[in-house]
Amino acid sequence: MSRNPVVAVCGATGAVGQEMLKILEQRDFPHSEIIPMASARSVGKKVAFKGRELKVVELTEDAFEGVDLALFSAGGSTSEKFAPIAARAGCVVVDNSSAWRMDDNCPLVVPEVNPHDLDWHRGIIANPNCSTIQLMLALKPIHDEARIKRVVVSTYQAVSGTGHKAVEELENQVRRLMSGQPVVADVYPHQIAFNCLPQIDVFMDNGYTKEEMKMVKETIKIMGDPSIKVTATCVRVPVFYGHSESVNIETEEKLTAADVRALLAKAPGVTVLDIPGKKVYPMPIDAAGEDDTFVGRIREDETIANGINMWVVSDNVRKGAALNTIQIAETLIERDLLRVSE
Ligand code: A2P
């Protein structure tokens, strides 16, 4: 690469887009220009970057002329339409929506787990679902050591995963309830304040939600092993930032809790927080704003021969979305897979 890339952030006014801009700045991502893009509604708005204000431009079919790298987080239908247009214009797209994740022509990548899959990209690379990313960081070292047969995961997912409007909805509902006013549910089908919703995304014919099936399918694609069985229950909880997961794993080989602690302690992107006697375990309020995925409550499942239970927490907007997207872009540069023409 002979010059720094021109980088478009598509969905720059959204929850993940804003975080992307922050992370590009914090990590000093190499760029010759940053172009924030959003819908026509946002034209004229400005976003902050490195102490300057950048003008938001409209995401249109012609917007990718001269752009080398486009980081998309503007919803599935926007990605479906514009990612191929951007790729045809010579741009490498890293897409945070679910639009391209299961496409056989698009690698689905967590850089700590399957960076090699970037080598066969054809212009569009998919960023996995937030709940899948943190699960992969915790499962990969265990799978490499003892072969995972089956995983049962239950999630406790923060409202920021749904976007800005959902964060505002939780805030407003809490405020209204505390002042004795009736609540309005607009983003979610039911009140989210002081409640848990066992529905994330739409229901499928098999009774699971789309989010639950994303975790099943994405795990197999990222791990590159169709023999791993995953079953998931995804729950939205009244937490602003940070997804938590209760994970039960059955392995081929026996691992003790101490083995798992040692494996995860040296795993990239993972921090073990597991001192039950001192009430030390991961919590979303501590994970928010952090890059790592935190694992605690590691213990053997006493009901089966080779089983482990654990609790996995990560900032869903950072590692679950914006950070992973930018780490994919960094890995593309490291592996010389981002061609920038003069
Ligand atoms: P806009 O603010 O102009 O609507 P969130 O996930 O927080 O709701 O953010 C969604 C992001 O995706 C926003 O930046 C939003 O821009 C952008 N977006 C939504 N729909 C479109 C579209 N049709 N074209 C371009 N950007 C879009």
Tab-separated table of C-alpha atoms and ligand atoms in Angstrom:
chain	number	residue	atom	x	y	z
A	1	MET	CA	0.000	0.000	0.000
A	2	SER	CA	1.645	3.191	-1.121
A	3	ARG	CA	-0.705	5.790	0.366
A	4	ASN	CA	-3.136	5.719	3.235
A	5	PRO	CA	-6.696	4.649	2.369
A	6	VAL	CA	-9.702	6.903	1.942
A	7	VAL	CA	-12.172	5.534	4.498
A	8	ALA	CA	-15.965	5.918	4.382
A	9	VAL	CA	-17.981	5.338	7.563
A	10	CYS	CA	-21.490	4.465	6.364
A	11	GLY	CA	-24.058	5.085	9.098
A	12	ALA	CA	-21.767	7.634	10.775
A	13	THR	CA	-24.603	9.257	12.734
A	14	GLY	CA	-25.711	5.961	14.324
A	15	ALA	CA	-24.689	4.274	17.579
A	16	VAL	CA	-22.114	1.980	15.942
A	17	GLY	CA	-20.965	4.566	13.372
A	18	GLN	CA	-20.185	7.051	16.147
A	19	GLU	CA	-18.204	4.368	17.997
A	20	MET	CA	-16.330	3.529	14.774
A	21	LEU	CA	-15.222	7.151	14.412
A	22	LYS	CA	-14.074	7.170	18.043
A	23	ILE	CA	-12.086	3.932	17.588
A	24	LEU	CA	-10.528	5.029	14.264
A	25	GLU	CA	-9.292	8.089	16.157
A	26	GLN	CA	-8.167	6.206	19.294
A	27	ARG	CA	-6.242	3.575	17.298
A	28	ASP	CA	-4.799	6.150	14.922
A	29	PHE	CA	-6.087	4.148	11.963
A	30	PRO	CA	-4.074	5.015	8.820
A	31	HIS	CA	-6.183	7.168	6.496
A	32	SER	CA	-5.784	9.950	3.998
A	33	GLU	CA	-9.426	11.006	4.433
A	34	ILE	CA	-12.434	9.981	6.533
A	35	ILE	CA	-15.837	10.433	4.859
A	36	PRO	CA	-18.882	10.145	7.146
A	37	MET	CA	-21.958	8.948	5.247
A	38	ALA	CA	-25.600	8.614	6.330
A	39	SER	CA	-29.083	9.065	4.896
A	40	ALA	CA	-30.391	12.240	3.220
A	41	ARG	CA	-31.851	13.174	6.652
A	42	SER	CA	-28.358	13.790	8.006
A	43	VAL	CA	-26.873	15.853	5.189
A	44	GLY	CA	-25.524	19.055	6.690
A	45	LYS	CA	-24.934	17.444	10.088
A	46	LYS	CA	-21.379	17.295	11.386
A	47	VAL	CA	-19.530	14.568	13.258
A	48	ALA	CA	-16.463	15.015	15.447
A	49	PHE	CA	-13.149	13.449	14.412
A	50	LYS	CA	-9.694	14.274	15.787
A	51	GLY	CA	-10.775	17.659	17.093
A	52	ARG	CA	-12.324	18.609	13.753
A	53	GLU	CA	-15.877	18.549	12.460
A	54	LEU	CA	-16.526	16.464	9.364
A	55	LYS	CA	-19.580	17.093	7.182
A	56	VAL	CA	-21.883	14.117	6.723
A	57	VAL	CA	-22.520	13.270	3.065
A	58	GLU	CA	-25.404	11.284	1.654
A	59	LEU	CA	-24.802	7.592	0.992
A	60	THR	CA	-25.633	7.284	-2.716
A	61	GLU	CA	-24.640	5.018	-5.584
A	62	ASP	CA	-21.940	7.502	-6.651
A	63	ALA	CA	-20.548	8.118	-3.182
A	64	PHE	CA	-17.793	5.476	-3.381
A	65	GLU	CA	-15.741	7.029	-6.170
A	66	GLY	CA	-12.178	7.249	-4.816
A	67	VAL	CA	-13.031	5.436	-1.569
A	68	ASP	CA	-10.714	2.500	-0.686
A	69	LEU	CA	-12.386	1.121	2.441
A	70	ALA	CA	-16.034	1.390	3.498
A	71	LEU	CA	-17.114	0.483	7.019
A	72	PHE	CA	-20.885	-0.126	6.936
A	73	SER	CA	-23.278	0.054	9.868
A	74	ALA	CA	-26.436	1.547	8.374
A	75	GLY	CA	-28.862	-1.380	8.594
A	76	GLY	CA	-29.312	-4.586	6.593
A	77	SER	CA	-31.247	-3.187	3.630
A	78	THR	CA	-28.727	-0.352	3.135
A	79	SER	CA	-25.853	-2.868	3.145
A	80	GLU	CA	-27.690	-5.203	0.832
A	81	LYS	CA	-28.089	-2.444	-1.725
A	82	PHE	CA	-24.889	-0.424	-1.345
A	83	ALA	CA	-22.157	-2.921	-0.348
A	84	PRO	CA	-22.019	-4.509	-3.854
A	85	ILE	CA	-22.065	-1.047	-5.450
A	86	ALA	CA	-19.129	-0.007	-3.254
A	87	ALA	CA	-17.255	-3.263	-4.001
A	88	ARG	CA	-17.779	-2.783	-7.754
A	89	ALA	CA	-16.319	0.721	-7.405
A	90	GLY	CA	-13.112	-0.944	-6.136
A	91	CYS	CA	-13.760	-0.404	-2.468
A	92	VAL	CA	-13.267	-3.091	0.207
A	93	VAL	CA	-16.388	-3.240	2.385
A	94	VAL	CA	-16.473	-4.387	6.009
A	95	ASP	CA	-20.150	-4.762	6.802
A	96	ASN	CA	-21.622	-4.813	10.281
A	97	SER	CA	-25.159	-5.832	9.251
A	98	SER	CA	-26.482	-9.370	8.853
A	99	ALA	CA	-26.966	-8.928	5.082
A	100	TRP	CA	-23.808	-10.738	3.894
A	101	ARG	CA	-22.833	-12.927	6.840
A	102	MET	CA	-23.998	-16.248	5.440
A	103	ASP	CA	-23.033	-15.493	1.814
A	104	ASP	CA	-20.499	-18.078	0.599
A	105	ASN	CA	-18.530	-15.331	-1.149
A	106	CYS	CA	-18.093	-13.285	2.028
A	107	PRO	CA	-15.738	-14.187	4.862
A	108	LEU	CA	-17.225	-13.803	8.367
A	109	VAL	CA	-14.352	-12.812	10.599
A	110	VAL	CA	-13.287	-12.355	14.202
A	111	PRO	CA	-9.608	-11.396	13.773
A	112	GLU	CA	-8.427	-13.296	16.870
A	113	VAL	CA	-10.194	-16.450	15.663
A	114	ASN	CA	-10.173	-16.787	11.842
A	115	PRO	CA	-8.017	-14.019	10.289
A	116	HIS	CA	-7.006	-16.463	7.499
A	117	ASP	CA	-10.552	-16.269	6.077
A	118	LEU	CA	-9.803	-12.692	4.992
A	119	ASP	CA	-7.428	-14.105	2.361
A	120	TRP	CA	-10.323	-15.225	0.125
A	121	HIS	CA	-12.377	-12.013	0.306
A	122	ARG	CA	-13.909	-10.672	-2.897
A	123	GLY	CA	-14.702	-7.156	-1.771
A	124	ILE	CA	-17.265	-7.680	0.996
A	125	ILE	CA	-16.296	-8.948	4.455
A	126	ALA	CA	-18.954	-9.506	7.095
A	127	ASN	CA	-18.682	-8.633	10.767
A	128	PRO	CA	-20.485	-11.248	12.882
A	129	ASN	CA	-23.418	-10.638	15.183
A	130	CYS	CA	-22.405	-8.992	18.481
A	131	SER	CA	-23.423	-12.004	20.590
A	132	THR	CA	-21.495	-14.375	18.327
A	133	ILE	CA	-18.250	-12.362	18.434
A	134	GLN	CA	-17.822	-12.498	22.203
A	135	LEU	CA	-18.832	-16.170	22.259
A	136	MET	CA	-16.167	-17.006	19.625
A	137	LEU	CA	-13.384	-15.366	21.658
A	138	ALA	CA	-14.260	-17.575	24.624
A	139	LEU	CA	-14.915	-20.798	22.670
A	140	LYS	CA	-11.992	-20.906	20.211
A	141	PRO	CA	-9.207	-21.713	22.719
A	142	ILE	CA	-11.418	-24.403	24.284
A	143	HIS	CA	-12.284	-25.923	20.894
A	144	ASP	CA	-8.610	-25.982	19.851
A	145	GLU	CA	-7.669	-27.796	23.063
A	146	ALA	CA	-10.558	-30.188	23.720
A	147	ARG	CA	-12.958	-30.129	20.716
A	148	ILE	CA	-16.354	-28.681	21.524
A	149	LYS	CA	-19.290	-31.003	20.848
A	150	ARG	CA	-22.190	-28.857	22.023
A	151	VAL	CA	-22.865	-25.354	23.368
A	152	VAL	CA	-25.971	-24.094	25.188
A	153	VAL	CA	-25.946	-20.295	25.360
A	154	SER	CA	-28.412	-17.846	26.923
A	155	THR	CA	-27.847	-14.152	26.289
A	156	TYR	CA	-28.657	-11.023	28.290
A	157	GLN	CA	-28.380	-8.338	25.619
A	158	ALA	CA	-28.151	-4.559	26.054
A	159	VAL	CA	-30.499	-2.145	24.295
A	160	SER	CA	-27.641	-0.321	22.511
A	161	GLY	CA	-27.501	-3.351	20.181
A	162	THR	CA	-30.761	-2.078	18.687
A	163	GLY	CA	-29.387	1.450	18.083
A	164	HIS	CA	-29.770	5.004	19.351
A	165	LYS	CA	-33.566	4.914	19.451
A	166	ALA	CA	-33.605	1.926	21.783
A	167	VAL	CA	-31.193	3.616	24.210
A	168	GLU	CA	-33.553	6.613	24.285
A	169	GLU	CA	-36.582	4.342	24.735
A	170	LEU	CA	-35.109	2.701	27.854
A	171	GLU	CA	-34.121	6.118	29.275
A	172	ASN	CA	-37.592	7.560	28.636
A	173	GLN	CA	-39.431	4.556	30.043
A	174	VAL	CA	-37.358	4.616	33.255
A	175	ARG	CA	-37.961	8.351	33.653
A	176	ARG	CA	-41.700	8.025	33.052
A	177	LEU	CA	-42.134	5.044	35.351
A	178	MET	CA	-40.245	6.774	38.169
A	179	SER	CA	-42.578	9.764	37.872
A	180	GLY	CA	-45.745	7.652	37.760
A	181	GLN	CA	-46.482	8.201	34.063
A	182	PRO	CA	-47.563	5.479	31.587
A	183	VAL	CA	-44.799	4.148	29.317
A	184	VAL	CA	-44.735	4.094	25.543
A	185	ALA	CA	-43.157	1.078	23.771
A	186	ASP	CA	-42.168	1.934	20.236
A	187	VAL	CA	-38.847	0.256	19.374
A	188	TYR	CA	-39.588	-2.980	21.296
A	189	PRO	CA	-42.890	-4.904	21.294
A	190	HIS	CA	-43.168	-4.521	25.109
A	191	GLN	CA	-41.888	-2.305	27.911
A	192	ILE	CA	-38.124	-2.877	28.284
A	193	ALA	CA	-37.576	-0.889	31.516
A	194	PHE	CA	-37.488	-3.235	34.559
A	195	ASN	CA	-38.346	-6.133	32.245
A	196	CYS	CA	-36.735	-8.930	30.144
A	197	LEU	CA	-37.872	-9.676	26.586
A	198	PRO	CA	-37.237	-13.245	25.369
A	199	GLN	CA	-37.392	-12.070	21.759
A	200	ILE	CA	-34.568	-10.525	19.724
A	201	ASP	CA	-35.378	-10.063	16.039
A	202	VAL	CA	-38.276	-11.939	14.418
A	203	PHE	CA	-39.508	-15.485	15.066
A	204	MET	CA	-38.681	-18.217	12.544
A	205	ASP	CA	-40.768	-21.265	11.589
A	206	ASN	CA	-38.824	-23.478	14.038
A	207	GLY	CA	-39.840	-21.342	17.045
A	208	TYR	CA	-36.387	-19.783	17.454
A	209	THR	CA	-35.735	-16.103	16.788
A	210	LYS	CA	-33.540	-14.949	13.923
A	211	GLU	CA	-30.937	-13.732	16.467
A	212	GLU	CA	-30.778	-17.219	18.010
A	213	MET	CA	-30.320	-18.868	14.612
A	214	LYS	CA	-27.645	-16.291	13.706
A	215	MET	CA	-25.611	-17.507	16.692
A	216	VAL	CA	-25.993	-21.133	15.577
A	217	LYS	CA	-25.023	-20.588	11.934
A	218	GLU	CA	-22.345	-17.949	12.452
A	219	THR	CA	-20.513	-20.086	15.039
A	220	ILE	CA	-20.176	-22.928	12.534
A	221	LYS	CA	-18.961	-20.613	9.753
A	222	ILE	CA	-16.388	-18.795	11.908
A	223	MET	CA	-15.049	-21.935	13.608
A	224	GLY	CA	-15.061	-23.711	10.234
A	225	ASP	CA	-16.504	-26.807	11.922
A	226	PRO	CA	-20.058	-27.935	11.086
A	227	SER	CA	-19.914	-30.598	13.817
A	228	ILE	CA	-20.277	-28.049	16.662
A	229	LYS	CA	-23.874	-28.070	17.918
A	230	VAL	CA	-25.171	-24.759	19.279
A	231	THR	CA	-28.530	-23.951	20.820
A	232	ALA	CA	-29.348	-20.407	21.914
A	233	THR	CA	-31.911	-18.345	23.803
A	234	CYS	CA	-31.531	-14.597	23.283
A	235	VAL	CA	-33.015	-12.151	25.782
A	236	ARG	CA	-33.093	-8.328	25.718
A	237	VAL	CA	-32.497	-6.861	29.191
A	238	PRO	CA	-32.679	-3.275	30.489
A	239	VAL	CA	-28.921	-2.675	30.298
A	240	PHE	CA	-27.554	0.182	28.192
A	241	TYR	CA	-24.151	-1.200	27.120
A	242	GLY	CA	-22.635	-4.707	27.375
A	243	HIS	CA	-24.009	-8.114	26.446
A	244	SER	CA	-23.714	-11.013	28.917
A	245	GLU	CA	-23.910	-14.718	28.128
A	246	SER	CA	-24.369	-17.819	30.231
A	247	VAL	CA	-22.521	-20.556	28.334
A	248	ASN	CA	-22.594	-24.319	28.885
A	249	ILE	CA	-20.048	-26.294	26.869
A	250	GLU	CA	-19.623	-30.015	26.335
A	251	THR	CA	-16.206	-31.096	25.077
A	252	GLU	CA	-14.751	-34.297	23.633
A	253	GLU	CA	-11.740	-34.224	25.995
A	254	LYS	CA	-11.900	-33.475	29.721
A	255	LEU	CA	-10.940	-29.945	30.803
A	256	THR	CA	-10.954	-28.833	34.434
A	257	ALA	CA	-12.077	-25.343	35.432
A	258	ALA	CA	-8.402	-24.551	36.099
A	259	ASP	CA	-7.479	-25.716	32.564
A	260	VAL	CA	-10.117	-23.398	31.066
A	261	ARG	CA	-8.970	-20.493	33.229
A	262	ALA	CA	-5.375	-21.022	32.057
A	263	LEU	CA	-6.384	-21.348	28.389
A	264	LEU	CA	-8.501	-18.200	28.428
A	265	ALA	CA	-5.911	-16.231	30.421
A	266	LYS	CA	-3.561	-16.429	27.422
A	267	ALA	CA	-6.234	-16.023	24.726
A	268	PRO	CA	-6.005	-12.800	22.668
A	269	GLY	CA	-8.804	-10.322	23.378
A	270	VAL	CA	-9.922	-12.153	26.541
A	271	THR	CA	-9.527	-11.188	30.200
A	272	VAL	CA	-10.401	-13.719	32.898
A	273	LEU	CA	-12.173	-12.128	35.897
A	274	ASP	CA	-12.878	-15.060	38.151
A	275	ILE	CA	-12.357	-14.729	41.905
A	276	PRO	CA	-15.722	-15.823	43.336
A	277	GLY	CA	-14.495	-15.535	46.953
A	278	LYS	CA	-13.938	-11.816	46.388
A	279	LYS	CA	-17.158	-11.407	44.352
A	280	VAL	CA	-15.077	-10.785	41.219
A	281	TYR	CA	-16.855	-11.699	37.988
A	282	PRO	CA	-17.597	-9.834	34.752
A	283	MET	CA	-20.492	-7.356	34.656
A	284	PRO	CA	-21.746	-5.197	31.781
A	285	ILE	CA	-21.229	-1.926	33.669
A	286	ASP	CA	-17.504	-2.746	33.907
A	287	ALA	CA	-17.154	-4.110	30.356
A	288	ALA	CA	-18.723	-0.999	28.779
A	289	GLY	CA	-16.047	1.069	27.047
A	290	GLU	CA	-13.474	-1.775	27.190
A	291	ASP	CA	-11.979	-3.657	24.237
A	292	ASP	CA	-11.634	-7.110	25.802
A	293	THR	CA	-14.219	-9.825	26.331
A	294	PHE	CA	-14.410	-10.801	30.013
A	295	VAL	CA	-14.941	-14.369	31.238
A	296	GLY	CA	-15.743	-15.505	34.770
A	297	ARG	CA	-17.807	-17.967	36.841
A	298	ILE	CA	-15.773	-20.755	35.188
A	299	ARG	CA	-16.800	-24.080	36.714
A	300	GLU	CA	-17.249	-27.716	35.798
A	301	ASP	CA	-20.737	-28.903	34.861
A	302	GLU	CA	-21.216	-31.705	37.360
A	303	THR	CA	-24.099	-33.288	35.419
A	304	ILE	CA	-21.958	-34.517	32.486
A	305	ALA	CA	-18.470	-36.040	32.085
A	306	ASN	CA	-16.833	-33.199	30.113
A	307	GLY	CA	-18.735	-29.988	30.736
A	308	ILE	CA	-17.902	-26.380	31.581
A	309	ASN	CA	-20.119	-23.462	32.581
A	310	MET	CA	-19.015	-19.856	32.255
A	311	TRP	CA	-20.207	-16.239	32.042
A	312	VAL	CA	-19.001	-14.085	29.136
A	313	VAL	CA	-19.407	-10.293	28.975
A	314	SER	CA	-18.344	-7.772	26.338
A	315	ASP	CA	-19.160	-4.243	25.166
A	316	ASN	CA	-21.578	-5.012	22.319
A	317	VAL	CA	-21.057	-1.697	20.543
A	318	ARG	CA	-17.246	-1.936	20.739
A	319	LYS	CA	-15.977	-5.532	20.339
A	320	GLY	CA	-19.455	-6.652	19.301
A	321	ALA	CA	-19.542	-4.199	16.408
A	322	ALA	CA	-17.298	-1.164	15.824
A	323	LEU	CA	-14.006	-2.469	17.231
A	324	ASN	CA	-14.223	-5.848	15.488
A	325	THR	CA	-14.979	-4.049	12.195
A	326	ILE	CA	-11.892	-1.862	12.585
A	327	GLN	CA	-9.728	-4.808	13.680
A	328	ILE	CA	-10.816	-6.548	10.455
A	329	ALA	CA	-9.676	-3.469	8.509
A	330	GLU	CA	-6.354	-3.425	10.399
A	331	THR	CA	-5.847	-7.126	9.640
A	332	LEU	CA	-6.562	-6.483	5.938
A	333	ILE	CA	-3.746	-3.937	5.953
A	334	GLU	CA	-1.386	-6.258	7.880
A	335	ARG	CA	-2.021	-9.081	5.408
A	336	ASP	CA	-1.676	-6.701	2.457
A	337	LEU	CA	-5.253	-7.393	1.349
A	338	LEU	CA	-6.348	-3.773	0.983
A	339	ARG	CA	-5.215	-2.542	-2.400
A	340	VAL	CA	-4.944	1.210	-2.629
A	341	SER	CA	-4.277	2.569	-6.105
A	342	GLU	CA	-2.372	5.788	-6.619
B	1	A2P	P1	-29.467	8.726	9.630
B	1	A2P	O1	-29.025	9.238	10.970
B	1	A2P	O2	-29.288	9.722	8.536
B	1	A2P	O3	-30.831	8.083	9.662
B	1	A2P	P2	-28.698	3.375	14.529
B	1	A2P	O4	-28.313	1.938	14.339
B	1	A2P	O5	-28.072	3.980	15.730
B	1	A2P	O6	-30.172	3.602	14.434
B	1	A2P	O7	-28.030	4.161	13.238
B	1	A2P	C1	-28.326	3.812	11.923
B	1	A2P	C2	-27.363	4.542	10.982
B	1	A2P	O8	-27.650	4.126	9.641
B	1	A2P	C3	-27.536	6.042	10.989
B	1	A2P	O9	-26.288	6.663	10.731
B	1	A2P	C4	-28.484	6.269	9.819
B	1	A2P	O10	-28.411	7.554	9.239
B	1	A2P	C5	-27.959	5.258	8.831
B	1	A2P	N1	-28.981	4.910	7.839
B	1	A2P	C6	-30.184	4.362	8.053
B	1	A2P	N2	-30.843	4.189	6.883
B	1	A2P	C7	-30.041	4.659	5.907
B	1	A2P	C8	-30.143	4.772	4.483
B	1	A2P	N3	-31.219	4.365	3.825
B	1	A2P	N4	-29.106	5.324	3.818
B	1	A2P	C9	-27.996	5.725	4.475
B	1	A2P	N5	-27.841	5.651	5.814
B	1	A2P	C10	-28.841	5.121	6.528
